[in-house]
mmCIF file of C-alpha atoms in Angstrom:
data_model
loop_
_atom_site.group_PDB
_atom_site.id
_atom_site.type_symbol
_atom_site.label_atom_id
_atom_site.label_comp_id
_atom_site.label_asym_id
_atom_site.label_seq_id
_atom_site.Cartn_x
_atom_site.Cartn_y
_atom_site.Cartn_z
ATOM 1 C CA MET A 291 0.000 0.000 0.000
ATOM 2 C CA PRO A 292 1.212 3.567 -0.673
ATOM 3 C CA PRO A 293 2.156 5.670 2.335
ATOM 4 C CA ASN A 294 -0.694 7.495 4.051
ATOM 5 C CA PRO A 295 -0.890 10.878 2.248
ATOM 6 C CA THR A 296 -2.031 12.625 5.412
ATOM 7 C CA ALA A 297 0.768 11.280 7.628
ATOM 8 C CA GLY A 298 3.792 13.330 8.649
ATOM 9 C CA ASP A 299 5.335 16.473 7.308
ATOM 10 C CA GLY A 300 6.741 17.587 3.985
ATOM 11 C CA GLU A 301 9.952 15.632 4.410
ATOM 12 C CA ARG A 302 8.103 12.365 4.968
ATOM 13 C CA ARG A 303 5.867 13.037 2.003
ATOM 14 C CA TYR A 304 8.557 14.117 -0.480
ATOM 15 C CA ASN A 305 12.047 13.172 0.737
ATOM 16 C CA ALA A 306 12.707 9.948 -1.174
ATOM 17 C CA ARG A 307 16.161 9.545 0.334
ATOM 18 C CA LEU A 308 14.641 9.552 3.797
ATOM 19 C CA ALA A 309 12.306 6.746 2.720
ATOM 20 C CA VAL A 310 15.098 4.687 1.092
ATOM 21 C CA PRO A 311 18.138 4.876 3.410
ATOM 22 C CA HIS A 312 20.322 2.758 1.103
ATOM 23 C CA TYR A 313 19.851 5.194 -1.786
ATOM 24 C CA GLN A 314 23.606 5.768 -2.178
ATOM 25 C CA ASP A 315 24.129 2.074 -2.913
ATOM 26 C CA ILE A 316 21.521 2.397 -5.663
ATOM 27 C CA PHE A 317 23.196 5.513 -7.075
ATOM 28 C CA ASP A 318 26.567 3.729 -7.062
ATOM 29 C CA GLY A 319 25.000 0.838 -8.948
ATOM 30 C CA TRP A 320 23.584 3.212 -11.552
ATOM 31 C CA ALA A 321 27.029 4.751 -12.035
ATOM 32 C CA ARG A 322 28.733 1.355 -12.476
ATOM 33 C CA ALA A 323 26.085 0.073 -14.881
ATOM 34 C CA SER A 324 26.186 3.310 -16.865
ATOM 35 C CA ALA A 325 29.981 3.193 -17.195
ATOM 36 C CA ALA A 326 29.683 -0.349 -18.550
ATOM 37 C CA VAL A 327 27.076 0.791 -21.089
ATOM 38 C CA ARG A 328 29.330 3.597 -22.329
ATOM 39 C CA GLU A 329 32.225 1.176 -22.784
ATOM 40 C CA ARG A 330 30.330 -1.104 -25.159
ATOM 41 C CA ALA A 331 27.740 1.159 -26.800
ATOM 42 C CA ARG A 332 27.755 2.935 -30.124
ATOM 43 C CA ALA A 333 27.893 6.405 -28.638
ATOM 44 C CA ARG A 334 28.898 10.002 -29.166
ATOM 45 C CA LEU A 335 29.736 11.369 -25.753
ATOM 46 C CA ASP A 336 29.704 14.826 -24.211
ATOM 47 C CA ILE A 337 28.181 16.721 -27.114
ATOM 48 C CA ALA A 338 27.624 20.421 -26.429
ATOM 49 C CA CYS A 339 23.977 21.412 -26.908
ATOM 50 C CA GLY A 340 23.958 24.853 -25.271
ATOM 51 C CA PRO A 341 26.240 27.660 -24.044
ATOM 52 C CA HIS A 342 26.548 26.601 -20.398
ATOM 53 C CA ALA A 343 29.334 24.129 -19.566
ATOM 54 C CA ALA A 344 26.728 21.726 -18.157
ATOM 55 C CA GLU A 345 24.593 21.734 -21.313
ATOM 56 C CA ARG A 346 25.938 18.543 -22.837
ATOM 57 C CA LEU A 347 24.505 15.206 -23.845
ATOM 58 C CA ASP A 348 25.554 11.632 -24.500
ATOM 59 C CA LEU A 349 24.033 10.141 -27.655
ATOM 60 C CA PHE A 350 23.574 6.367 -27.893
ATOM 61 C CA LEU A 351 22.862 4.923 -31.308
ATOM 62 C CA PRO A 352 21.186 1.750 -32.548
ATOM 63 C CA GLU A 353 22.362 -0.456 -35.359
ATOM 64 C CA GLY A 354 21.027 1.016 -38.578
ATOM 65 C CA ARG A 355 18.942 4.131 -39.002
ATOM 66 C CA PRO A 356 17.134 5.255 -35.831
ATOM 67 C CA ARG A 357 13.357 5.098 -35.758
ATOM 68 C CA GLY A 358 13.369 8.254 -33.603
ATOM 69 C CA THR A 359 15.179 9.913 -30.711
ATOM 70 C CA LEU A 360 14.438 9.585 -27.010
ATOM 71 C CA MET A 361 15.592 12.444 -24.773
ATOM 72 C CA TYR A 362 16.208 11.157 -21.238
ATOM 73 C CA ILE A 363 16.413 13.564 -18.267
ATOM 74 C CA HIS A 364 17.896 12.349 -14.969
ATOM 75 C CA GLY A 365 16.450 13.109 -11.538
ATOM 76 C CA GLY A 366 18.061 14.298 -8.319
ATOM 77 C CA TYR A 367 15.673 17.060 -7.175
ATOM 78 C CA TRP A 368 17.387 19.466 -9.615
ATOM 79 C CA ARG A 369 20.414 19.483 -7.280
ATOM 80 C CA SER A 370 22.331 16.219 -7.794
ATOM 81 C CA LEU A 371 23.311 13.386 -10.149
ATOM 82 C CA ASP A 372 24.611 13.627 -13.702
ATOM 83 C CA LYS A 373 24.086 12.219 -17.162
ATOM 84 C CA SER A 374 26.956 9.814 -16.455
ATOM 85 C CA ASP A 375 24.675 8.113 -13.899
ATOM 86 C CA ALA A 376 21.933 7.542 -16.472
ATOM 87 C CA SER A 377 23.533 5.821 -19.480
ATOM 88 C CA LEU A 378 21.925 2.584 -18.273
ATOM 89 C CA VAL A 379 18.544 3.729 -19.629
ATOM 90 C CA ALA A 380 19.751 3.495 -23.238
ATOM 91 C CA PRO A 381 20.078 -0.247 -24.058
ATOM 92 C CA PRO A 382 16.383 -1.255 -24.198
ATOM 93 C CA PHE A 383 15.706 1.606 -26.580
ATOM 94 C CA THR A 384 18.773 1.333 -28.807
ATOM 95 C CA ALA A 385 18.040 -2.402 -29.087
ATOM 96 C CA ALA A 386 14.561 -1.441 -30.329
ATOM 97 C CA GLY A 387 16.016 0.893 -32.952
ATOM 98 C CA TYR A 388 15.940 4.307 -31.248
ATOM 99 C CA ALA A 389 18.665 6.846 -30.592
ATOM 100 C CA VAL A 390 18.847 7.897 -26.941
ATOM 101 C CA ALA A 391 20.132 11.328 -25.873
ATOM 102 C CA VAL A 392 20.933 11.424 -22.149
ATOM 103 C CA VAL A 393 21.045 15.116 -21.356
ATOM 104 C CA ASN A 394 22.752 17.111 -18.610
ATOM 105 C CA TYR A 395 21.851 20.384 -16.956
ATOM 106 C CA ALA A 396 23.316 22.788 -14.416
ATOM 107 C CA LEU A 397 22.335 22.084 -10.828
ATOM 108 C CA CYS A 398 20.760 24.028 -7.990
ATOM 109 C CA PRO A 399 21.706 26.093 -6.046
ATOM 110 C CA ALA A 400 24.218 27.372 -8.626
ATOM 111 C CA VAL A 401 21.293 27.985 -10.990
ATOM 112 C CA SER A 402 17.522 28.188 -10.537
ATOM 113 C CA VAL A 403 14.989 25.575 -11.611
ATOM 114 C CA GLU A 404 13.739 28.178 -14.094
ATOM 115 C CA THR A 405 17.201 28.109 -15.707
ATOM 116 C CA ILE A 406 17.171 24.305 -15.764
ATOM 117 C CA VAL A 407 13.798 24.313 -17.524
ATOM 118 C CA ALA A 408 15.213 26.728 -20.104
ATOM 119 C CA GLN A 409 18.227 24.454 -20.613
ATOM 120 C CA MET A 410 15.972 21.448 -21.219
ATOM 121 C CA ARG A 411 13.862 23.401 -23.678
ATOM 122 C CA SER A 412 17.055 24.370 -25.468
ATOM 123 C CA ALA A 413 18.240 20.744 -25.490
ATOM 124 C CA ALA A 414 14.948 19.579 -26.972
ATOM 125 C CA ALA A 415 15.138 22.248 -29.668
ATOM 126 C CA TRP A 416 18.743 21.249 -30.393
ATOM 127 C CA LEU A 417 17.807 17.578 -30.777
ATOM 128 C CA ALA A 418 14.875 18.438 -33.027
ATOM 129 C CA ALA A 419 17.074 20.637 -35.221
ATOM 130 C CA HIS A 420 20.060 18.279 -35.471
ATOM 131 C CA HIS A 421 18.359 14.887 -35.927
ATOM 132 C CA ALA A 422 19.936 14.470 -39.379
ATOM 133 C CA GLN A 423 23.390 14.290 -37.776
ATOM 134 C CA TRP A 424 22.535 10.774 -36.539
ATOM 135 C CA ASP A 425 20.173 10.021 -39.451
ATOM 136 C CA ALA A 426 17.042 10.064 -37.292
ATOM 137 C CA PRO A 427 13.728 11.026 -38.901
ATOM 138 C CA PRO A 428 12.151 14.416 -38.184
ATOM 139 C CA GLY A 429 9.107 14.607 -35.969
ATOM 140 C CA ARG A 430 10.158 11.654 -33.815
ATOM 141 C CA LEU A 431 11.498 13.282 -30.649
ATOM 142 C CA PHE A 432 10.252 11.789 -27.383
ATOM 143 C CA ALA A 433 11.031 12.718 -23.772
ATOM 144 C CA CYS A 434 11.418 10.609 -20.657
ATOM 145 C CA GLY A 435 12.450 11.626 -17.158
ATOM 146 C CA HIS A 436 12.596 10.340 -13.608
ATOM 147 C CA SER A 437 11.623 12.356 -10.519
ATOM 148 C CA ALA A 438 12.797 15.957 -11.123
ATOM 149 C CA GLY A 439 13.618 14.779 -14.644
ATOM 150 C CA GLY A 440 9.984 13.759 -14.999
ATOM 151 C CA HIS A 441 8.989 17.281 -14.010
ATOM 152 C CA LEU A 442 11.290 18.621 -16.724
ATOM 153 C CA ALA A 443 9.868 16.216 -19.315
ATOM 154 C CA ALA A 444 6.350 17.352 -18.437
ATOM 155 C CA MET A 445 7.443 20.968 -18.784
ATOM 156 C CA LEU A 446 8.542 20.124 -22.324
ATOM 157 C CA LEU A 447 5.011 18.972 -23.134
ATOM 158 C CA ALA A 448 3.807 22.338 -21.814
ATOM 159 C CA THR A 449 6.239 24.351 -23.926
ATOM 160 C CA GLU A 450 7.818 22.456 -26.830
ATOM 161 C CA PRO A 451 5.696 21.189 -29.747
ATOM 162 C CA GLU A 452 8.742 19.320 -31.109
ATOM 163 C CA VAL A 453 8.309 16.728 -28.339
ATOM 164 C CA LYS A 454 5.752 14.212 -29.578
ATOM 165 C CA ALA A 455 5.208 12.222 -26.357
ATOM 166 C CA ALA A 456 6.591 11.959 -22.841
ATOM 167 C CA VAL A 457 7.012 9.293 -20.180
ATOM 168 C CA CYS A 458 7.208 10.750 -16.673
ATOM 169 C CA ILE A 459 8.379 8.412 -13.909
ATOM 170 C CA SER A 460 7.805 9.261 -10.227
ATOM 171 C CA ALA A 461 7.533 12.874 -11.293
ATOM 172 C CA LEU A 462 6.604 16.216 -9.740
ATOM 173 C CA TYR A 463 3.874 18.222 -11.431
ATOM 174 C CA ASP A 464 2.686 20.760 -8.835
ATOM 175 C CA LEU A 465 5.717 22.217 -7.074
ATOM 176 C CA ARG A 466 3.819 24.232 -4.472
ATOM 177 C CA PRO A 467 3.878 21.449 -1.811
ATOM 178 C CA LEU A 468 7.682 21.527 -1.988
ATOM 179 C CA LEU A 469 7.595 24.901 -0.237
ATOM 180 C CA ASP A 470 7.096 22.797 2.918
ATOM 181 C CA VAL A 471 10.081 20.491 2.268
ATOM 182 C CA PRO A 472 13.201 22.083 3.819
ATOM 183 C CA SER A 473 15.670 19.708 2.128
ATOM 184 C CA VAL A 474 14.343 20.761 -1.274
ATOM 185 C CA MET A 475 13.987 24.443 -0.459
ATOM 186 C CA GLU A 476 17.599 24.648 0.704
ATOM 187 C CA ALA A 477 18.782 24.011 -2.857
ATOM 188 C CA THR A 478 15.948 25.342 -5.020
ATOM 189 C CA ARG A 479 14.896 28.428 -3.040
ATOM 190 C CA PHE A 480 11.412 28.255 -4.533
ATOM 191 C CA THR A 481 9.045 31.119 -3.854
ATOM 192 C CA PRO A 482 5.265 30.785 -4.032
ATOM 193 C CA HIS A 483 5.432 32.508 -7.420
ATOM 194 C CA SER A 484 8.252 30.410 -8.909
ATOM 195 C CA ALA A 485 6.735 27.154 -7.620
ATOM 196 C CA ALA A 486 3.482 28.026 -9.381
ATOM 197 C CA VAL A 487 4.892 29.142 -12.731
ATOM 198 C CA LEU A 488 7.167 26.084 -12.898
ATOM 199 C CA SER A 489 4.344 23.608 -12.223
ATOM 200 C CA PRO A 490 3.214 21.673 -15.314
ATOM 201 C CA ALA A 491 -0.104 20.881 -13.631
ATOM 202 C CA LEU A 492 -0.898 24.606 -13.575
ATOM 203 C CA LEU A 493 -0.062 24.959 -17.279
ATOM 204 C CA ARG A 494 -1.651 23.475 -20.362
ATOM 205 C CA PRO A 495 0.038 21.108 -22.822
ATOM 206 C CA VAL A 496 1.198 22.957 -25.905
ATOM 207 C CA SER A 497 -0.079 20.176 -28.174
ATOM 208 C CA ALA A 498 -1.981 16.894 -28.043
ATOM 209 C CA ALA A 499 1.253 14.962 -27.395
ATOM 210 C CA PRO A 500 0.432 12.024 -25.099
ATOM 211 C CA LEU A 501 1.745 11.641 -21.559
ATOM 212 C CA LEU A 502 2.423 8.320 -19.838
ATOM 213 C CA THR A 503 2.913 8.319 -16.066
ATOM 214 C CA ALA A 504 4.578 5.666 -13.908
ATOM 215 C CA LEU A 505 4.804 5.206 -10.147
ATOM 216 C CA GLY A 506 6.016 2.620 -7.670
ATOM 217 C CA SER A 507 3.702 1.309 -4.974
ATOM 218 C CA GLU A 508 6.286 1.983 -2.255
ATOM 219 C CA GLU A 509 6.907 5.654 -3.029
ATOM 220 C CA ASN A 510 6.425 8.536 -0.601
ATOM 221 C CA ALA A 511 2.846 9.753 -0.228
ATOM 222 C CA GLY A 512 3.604 13.019 -2.016
ATOM 223 C CA PHE A 513 4.511 11.296 -5.268
ATOM 224 C CA HIS A 514 1.195 9.414 -5.216
ATOM 225 C CA GLU A 515 -0.574 12.753 -4.768
ATOM 226 C CA GLN A 516 1.397 14.272 -7.639
ATOM 227 C CA CYS A 517 0.434 11.477 -10.004
ATOM 228 C CA GLY A 518 -3.236 11.987 -9.227
ATOM 229 C CA ILE A 519 -2.910 15.721 -9.801
ATOM 230 C CA ILE A 520 -1.530 15.424 -13.337
ATOM 231 C CA GLN A 521 -3.980 12.701 -14.314
ATOM 232 C CA ARG A 522 -6.823 15.041 -13.402
ATOM 233 C CA GLN A 523 -5.357 18.275 -14.761
ATOM 234 C CA TRP A 524 -4.056 16.786 -18.019
ATOM 235 C CA HIS A 525 -6.770 14.186 -18.511
ATOM 236 C CA ASP A 526 -7.114 15.097 -22.180
ATOM 237 C CA VAL A 527 -3.525 14.027 -22.997
ATOM 238 C CA HIS A 528 -2.934 11.450 -20.261
ATOM 239 C CA ALA A 529 -2.524 8.275 -22.298
ATOM 240 C CA GLY A 530 -2.030 5.754 -19.517
ATOM 241 C CA HIS A 531 -0.429 4.924 -16.191
ATOM 242 C CA ILE A 532 2.121 2.213 -15.384
ATOM 243 C CA ASP A 533 1.810 0.788 -11.880
ATOM 244 C CA CYS A 534 5.057 -0.681 -10.585
ATOM 245 C CA PRO A 535 4.213 -2.897 -7.583
ATOM 246 C CA GLY A 536 6.949 -3.354 -5.010
ATOM 247 C CA HIS A 537 9.102 -0.516 -6.343
ATOM 248 C CA ASP A 538 10.240 2.543 -4.429
ATOM 249 C CA HIS A 539 11.294 5.911 -5.830
ATOM 250 C CA PHE A 540 14.674 4.590 -6.962
ATOM 251 C CA SER A 541 14.179 0.906 -7.734
ATOM 252 C CA ILE A 542 11.431 1.909 -10.172
ATOM 253 C CA LEU A 543 14.139 2.613 -12.750
ATOM 254 C CA ASP A 544 14.595 -1.160 -13.049
ATOM 255 C CA ALA A 545 11.250 -1.139 -14.882
ATOM 256 C CA LEU A 546 12.757 1.259 -17.436
ATOM 257 C CA THR A 547 16.299 -0.058 -17.806
ATOM 258 C CA GLN A 548 15.348 -3.719 -18.253
ATOM 259 C CA ALA A 549 14.007 -4.722 -21.657
ATOM 260 C CA ASP A 550 11.131 -6.652 -20.078
ATOM 261 C CA GLY A 551 10.322 -3.869 -17.595
ATOM 262 C CA ALA A 552 6.798 -2.509 -17.561
ATOM 263 C CA ILE A 553 7.879 1.078 -18.244
ATOM 264 C CA ALA A 554 10.227 0.151 -21.105
ATOM 265 C CA ILE A 555 7.508 -1.937 -22.743
ATOM 266 C CA ALA A 556 4.877 0.801 -22.416
ATOM 267 C CA ALA A 557 7.247 3.544 -23.583
ATOM 268 C CA LEU A 558 8.267 1.581 -26.674
ATOM 269 C CA ARG A 559 4.653 0.801 -27.485
ATOM 270 C CA LEU A 560 3.858 4.515 -27.363
ATOM 271 C CA MET A 561 6.899 5.490 -29.434
ATOM 272 C CA ARG A 562 6.193 2.842 -32.070
ATOM 273 C CA SER A 563 2.665 4.191 -32.480
ATOM 274 C CA PHE A 564 4.253 7.157 -34.257
ATOM 275 C CA ASP A 565 5.823 4.934 -36.925
ATOM 276 C CA ASP A 566 2.557 5.076 -38.856
ATOM 277 C CA THR A 567 2.311 8.850 -38.534
ATOM 278 C CA PRO A 568 3.682 10.786 -41.526
ATOM 279 C CA SER A 569 6.770 12.865 -40.662
ATOM 280 C CA PRO A 570 6.428 16.629 -41.226
#
């Protein structure tokens, strides 16, 4: 059963590290697995996609011409982790014929979340404009993100028509409850105004691009609340939800990084649905 949404304070509702004390072991495992992927993959690493030193991406390529490009955005509450921790998401998608761009961004508190959103919009525009460099078709850019990365992927659906679909895993859609989470506020310095204007749930999708959501049964109560919020507010583009029984906020990535994982299967099904759609 999910945690009781009325129990405890903001930290208990939204601090995933508090709920999963061995999180560092998981992060270390992601880093090791990602390094192994980079060693054996067909990849172009550390490509600049914007003016800031952090605006870089790693591009993983399939055999043959890509069917499209998946932009993956890592989590870390906008304040931690790196694209080098997220290469492990690529193999199920490159094996299915897609290019995967694992993107980086500057971190809080050095920059604001508003700046990070702008960097992700810029990265999406860069990928849409440069698809021919890896022989990918136009009009086949998809976004996927975990946690804060899921928030950023949802913001792309609210701002960037180039993104044709998004998969948001354990994501944040209404940032206003984070004003009561000291561990988040310390890095992000949200104000009531910035939390509102950076909340996808308070915006409208810029197109009819579909959104898939995913959530683990063992996640903090706040993430369950967030998922309900976006399903209600974006009901017209919400294309489905992937329940991940037994998974917490971090182990849920197993369902994305394994070829037989529920999120990988659902994401690929959604992406393949665009194969029959004429490119612009």
